[in-house]
Amino acid sequence: MVIDAGSSPAEGGASFGSQLSYSYTDAMASPSMMASLPKYLLGLDPAFRINMTFSPRFLEWGLRFLANSSQKSFERNTIEVLKLAMESRREFANVSDKVTFEYRHTGKLNLYSSCESLEKAQKLSDLKNTYGAEQTILTRAEAIEREPALAHYGHSFVGALWSPHDESGDSRLFFRV
């Protein structure tokens, strides 16, 4: 989800280009999130913040979040969102031909810097693929072959996850129609 500060849809800085990442449906509540929770609660991660309150609604949400952080719940929730995303992809195909917004079938590469993280991605993509995601793990050489600009990428990576059905477009143009 993108929350933009603009006065109307797609007018803020976060909305100039948009990805339609149907395969990237990982539930936020997960064992890895639980492992990082102390860092987030203490404000030690610049990209993620939790504003703690003692309101009953926040506490109730927090308990539900914790209850959904098991591996089994993470997988179930990820698949449920993936099913919705696959349905959205099918329905969006009917809209994308009727609106001019620089729509492209680009696919998406997610890079992984460690063998451990790539193995986790492989396991999750295997699960998602049984529900229609069609993701593929690529070696570093295969990722560079798919996207030659990665040969000059300034960071090391061991492999990538290729999601061929992910797309892109200009959300500002889409909402101006």
Short mmCIF file of C-alpha atoms in Angstrom, two decimals:
data_model
loop_
_atom_site.label_atom_id
_atom_site.label_comp_id
_atom_site.label_asym_id
_atom_site.label_seq_id
_atom_site.Cartn_x
_atom_site.Cartn_y
_atom_site.Cartn_z
CA MET A 1 0.00 0.00 0.00
CA VAL A 2 1.23 3.48 -0.82
CA ILE A 3 -0.04 6.42 1.18
CA ASP A 4 0.55 9.67 -0.63
CA ALA A 5 0.36 13.22 0.72
CA GLY A 6 -1.11 14.71 -2.43
CA SER A 7 -4.45 16.51 -2.54
CA SER A 8 -5.94 13.98 -4.97
CA PRO A 9 -5.19 10.41 -6.05
CA ALA A 10 -1.67 9.80 -7.41
CA GLU A 11 -0.54 13.41 -6.94
CA GLY A 12 2.18 12.83 -4.33
CA GLY A 13 5.80 11.92 -4.96
CA ALA A 14 5.30 8.21 -4.28
CA SER A 15 2.88 7.79 -7.17
CA PHE A 16 4.80 8.78 -10.29
CA GLY A 17 5.40 5.20 -11.32
CA SER A 18 3.67 2.13 -10.03
CA GLN A 19 4.36 -1.56 -9.94
CA LEU A 20 1.58 -4.07 -10.23
CA SER A 21 3.31 -6.77 -8.20
CA TYR A 22 0.75 -9.55 -8.12
CA SER A 23 3.20 -12.18 -6.91
CA TYR A 24 4.63 -10.18 -4.04
CA THR A 25 1.88 -10.93 -1.52
CA ASP A 26 3.91 -11.88 1.55
CA ALA A 27 1.93 -11.33 4.74
CA MET A 28 3.54 -8.81 7.06
CA ALA A 29 2.94 -10.88 10.19
CA SER A 30 5.65 -13.56 10.02
CA PRO A 31 8.33 -15.26 12.09
CA SER A 32 10.97 -12.95 10.59
CA MET A 33 8.91 -9.90 11.54
CA MET A 34 8.68 -11.23 15.09
CA ALA A 35 12.46 -11.56 15.22
CA SER A 36 12.80 -7.89 14.20
CA LEU A 37 9.98 -6.58 16.39
CA PRO A 38 12.21 -5.29 19.23
CA LYS A 39 14.23 -3.23 16.72
CA TYR A 40 11.02 -1.77 15.28
CA LEU A 41 9.49 -1.02 18.69
CA LEU A 42 12.65 0.80 19.76
CA GLY A 43 12.70 2.88 16.55
CA LEU A 44 16.04 1.44 15.40
CA ASP A 45 14.98 0.86 11.79
CA PRO A 46 14.69 4.03 9.68
CA ALA A 47 12.31 2.40 7.17
CA PHE A 48 9.78 0.99 9.62
CA ARG A 49 8.05 2.65 12.56
CA ILE A 50 5.43 1.56 15.05
CA ASN A 51 3.72 4.34 16.95
CA MET A 52 2.85 2.66 20.22
CA THR A 53 -0.37 3.66 21.94
CA PHE A 54 -2.29 2.11 24.77
CA SER A 55 -5.64 2.34 23.05
CA PRO A 56 -7.74 -0.83 23.24
CA ARG A 57 -7.95 -0.97 19.43
CA PHE A 58 -4.16 -0.81 19.02
CA LEU A 59 -3.63 -3.45 21.69
CA GLU A 60 -6.27 -5.70 20.09
CA TRP A 61 -4.60 -5.25 16.68
CA GLY A 62 -1.19 -6.03 18.21
CA LEU A 63 -2.45 -9.27 19.74
CA ARG A 64 -4.04 -10.34 16.43
CA PHE A 65 -0.78 -9.48 14.64
CA LEU A 66 1.22 -11.61 17.08
CA ALA A 67 -1.25 -14.48 16.71
CA ASN A 68 -0.77 -14.38 12.93
CA SER A 69 3.04 -14.40 13.09
CA SER A 70 3.49 -18.17 13.12
CA GLN A 71 4.84 -19.86 9.98
CA LYS A 72 1.51 -21.62 9.40
CA SER A 73 -0.48 -18.36 9.65
CA PHE A 74 2.08 -16.50 7.53
CA GLU A 75 1.74 -19.07 4.73
CA ARG A 76 -2.08 -19.17 4.96
CA ASN A 77 -2.37 -15.35 4.89
CA THR A 78 0.17 -15.02 2.08
CA ILE A 79 -1.78 -17.51 -0.06
CA GLU A 80 -5.12 -15.82 0.64
CA VAL A 81 -3.71 -12.46 -0.49
CA LEU A 82 -2.09 -14.16 -3.51
CA LYS A 83 -5.47 -15.56 -4.55
CA LEU A 84 -6.93 -12.06 -4.39
CA ALA A 85 -3.96 -10.70 -6.35
CA MET A 86 -4.38 -13.33 -9.09
CA GLU A 87 -8.06 -12.41 -9.37
CA SER A 88 -7.10 -8.72 -9.50
CA ARG A 89 -4.61 -9.45 -12.30
CA ARG A 90 -7.32 -11.17 -14.35
CA GLU A 91 -9.77 -8.31 -13.80
CA PHE A 92 -7.18 -5.61 -14.42
CA ALA A 93 -6.53 -7.06 -17.87
CA ASN A 94 -10.01 -5.82 -18.81
CA VAL A 95 -9.16 -2.28 -17.69
CA SER A 96 -5.57 -1.96 -18.90
CA ASP A 97 -6.55 -2.05 -22.58
CA LYS A 98 -9.00 0.82 -22.13
CA VAL A 99 -6.73 3.32 -20.35
CA THR A 100 -3.51 4.94 -21.57
CA PHE A 101 -1.06 5.04 -18.65
CA GLU A 102 2.26 3.71 -19.95
CA TYR A 103 1.23 0.17 -19.04
CA ARG A 104 4.02 -2.38 -19.52
CA HIS A 105 4.42 -6.11 -19.02
CA THR A 106 7.83 -5.73 -17.39
CA GLY A 107 8.11 -8.59 -14.94
CA LYS A 108 10.01 -8.06 -11.72
CA LEU A 109 13.37 -9.19 -10.37
CA ASN A 110 13.93 -9.31 -6.62
CA LEU A 111 17.63 -9.62 -5.77
CA TYR A 112 18.94 -11.63 -2.80
CA SER A 113 22.26 -10.93 -1.15
CA SER A 114 22.66 -14.23 0.71
CA CYS A 115 22.14 -17.90 -0.03
CA GLU A 116 19.94 -18.14 3.07
CA SER A 117 17.57 -15.41 1.89
CA LEU A 118 17.46 -16.91 -1.62
CA GLU A 119 16.60 -20.34 -0.18
CA LYS A 120 13.75 -18.79 1.84
CA ALA A 121 12.51 -17.08 -1.32
CA GLN A 122 12.67 -20.42 -3.16
CA LYS A 123 10.53 -22.16 -0.53
CA LEU A 124 7.94 -19.42 -0.52
CA SER A 125 7.84 -19.18 -4.31
CA ASP A 126 7.34 -22.95 -4.52
CA LEU A 127 4.29 -22.55 -2.30
CA LYS A 128 3.00 -19.55 -4.26
CA ASN A 129 3.53 -21.31 -7.57
CA THR A 130 1.01 -23.97 -6.56
CA TYR A 131 -1.52 -21.10 -6.51
CA GLY A 132 -0.58 -19.51 -9.85
CA ALA A 133 2.34 -17.15 -9.13
CA GLU A 134 4.73 -18.69 -11.71
CA GLN A 135 7.87 -17.32 -10.05
CA THR A 136 11.35 -18.63 -10.88
CA ILE A 137 14.61 -18.53 -8.96
CA LEU A 138 17.52 -17.31 -11.09
CA THR A 139 21.22 -17.64 -10.46
CA ARG A 140 23.29 -14.46 -10.49
CA ALA A 141 24.37 -15.18 -14.08
CA GLU A 142 20.76 -15.83 -15.18
CA ALA A 143 19.61 -12.57 -13.52
CA ILE A 144 22.34 -10.63 -15.36
CA GLU A 145 21.34 -12.33 -18.61
CA ARG A 146 17.72 -11.23 -18.03
CA GLU A 147 18.78 -7.70 -17.01
CA PRO A 148 22.26 -6.81 -18.34
CA ALA A 149 22.41 -3.59 -16.28
CA LEU A 150 22.92 -5.80 -13.21
CA ALA A 151 26.45 -6.56 -14.41
CA HIS A 152 27.34 -3.05 -13.20
CA TYR A 153 25.18 -3.12 -10.07
CA GLY A 154 27.20 -1.83 -7.13
CA HIS A 155 26.08 -4.44 -4.60
CA SER A 156 26.68 -8.15 -4.47
CA PHE A 157 23.83 -10.60 -4.88
CA VAL A 158 23.71 -14.39 -5.17
CA GLY A 159 20.51 -14.75 -7.18
CA ALA A 160 17.09 -13.37 -7.92
CA LEU A 161 13.41 -14.18 -7.93
CA TRP A 162 11.80 -13.55 -11.34
CA SER A 163 8.08 -12.76 -11.38
CA PRO A 164 7.17 -12.59 -15.10
CA HIS A 165 3.57 -11.44 -14.65
CA ASP A 166 4.31 -8.33 -12.61
CA GLU A 167 3.68 -5.12 -14.53
CA SER A 168 4.16 -1.36 -14.31
CA GLY A 169 2.44 1.84 -15.31
CA ASP A 170 2.10 5.51 -14.46
CA SER A 171 -0.55 5.77 -11.76
CA ARG A 172 -0.92 9.54 -12.23
CA LEU A 173 -1.93 9.00 -15.86
CA PHE A 174 -4.24 6.16 -14.82
CA PHE A 175 -6.11 8.31 -12.29
CA ARG A 176 -6.41 11.31 -14.62
CA VAL A 177 -8.58 9.37 -17.03
#
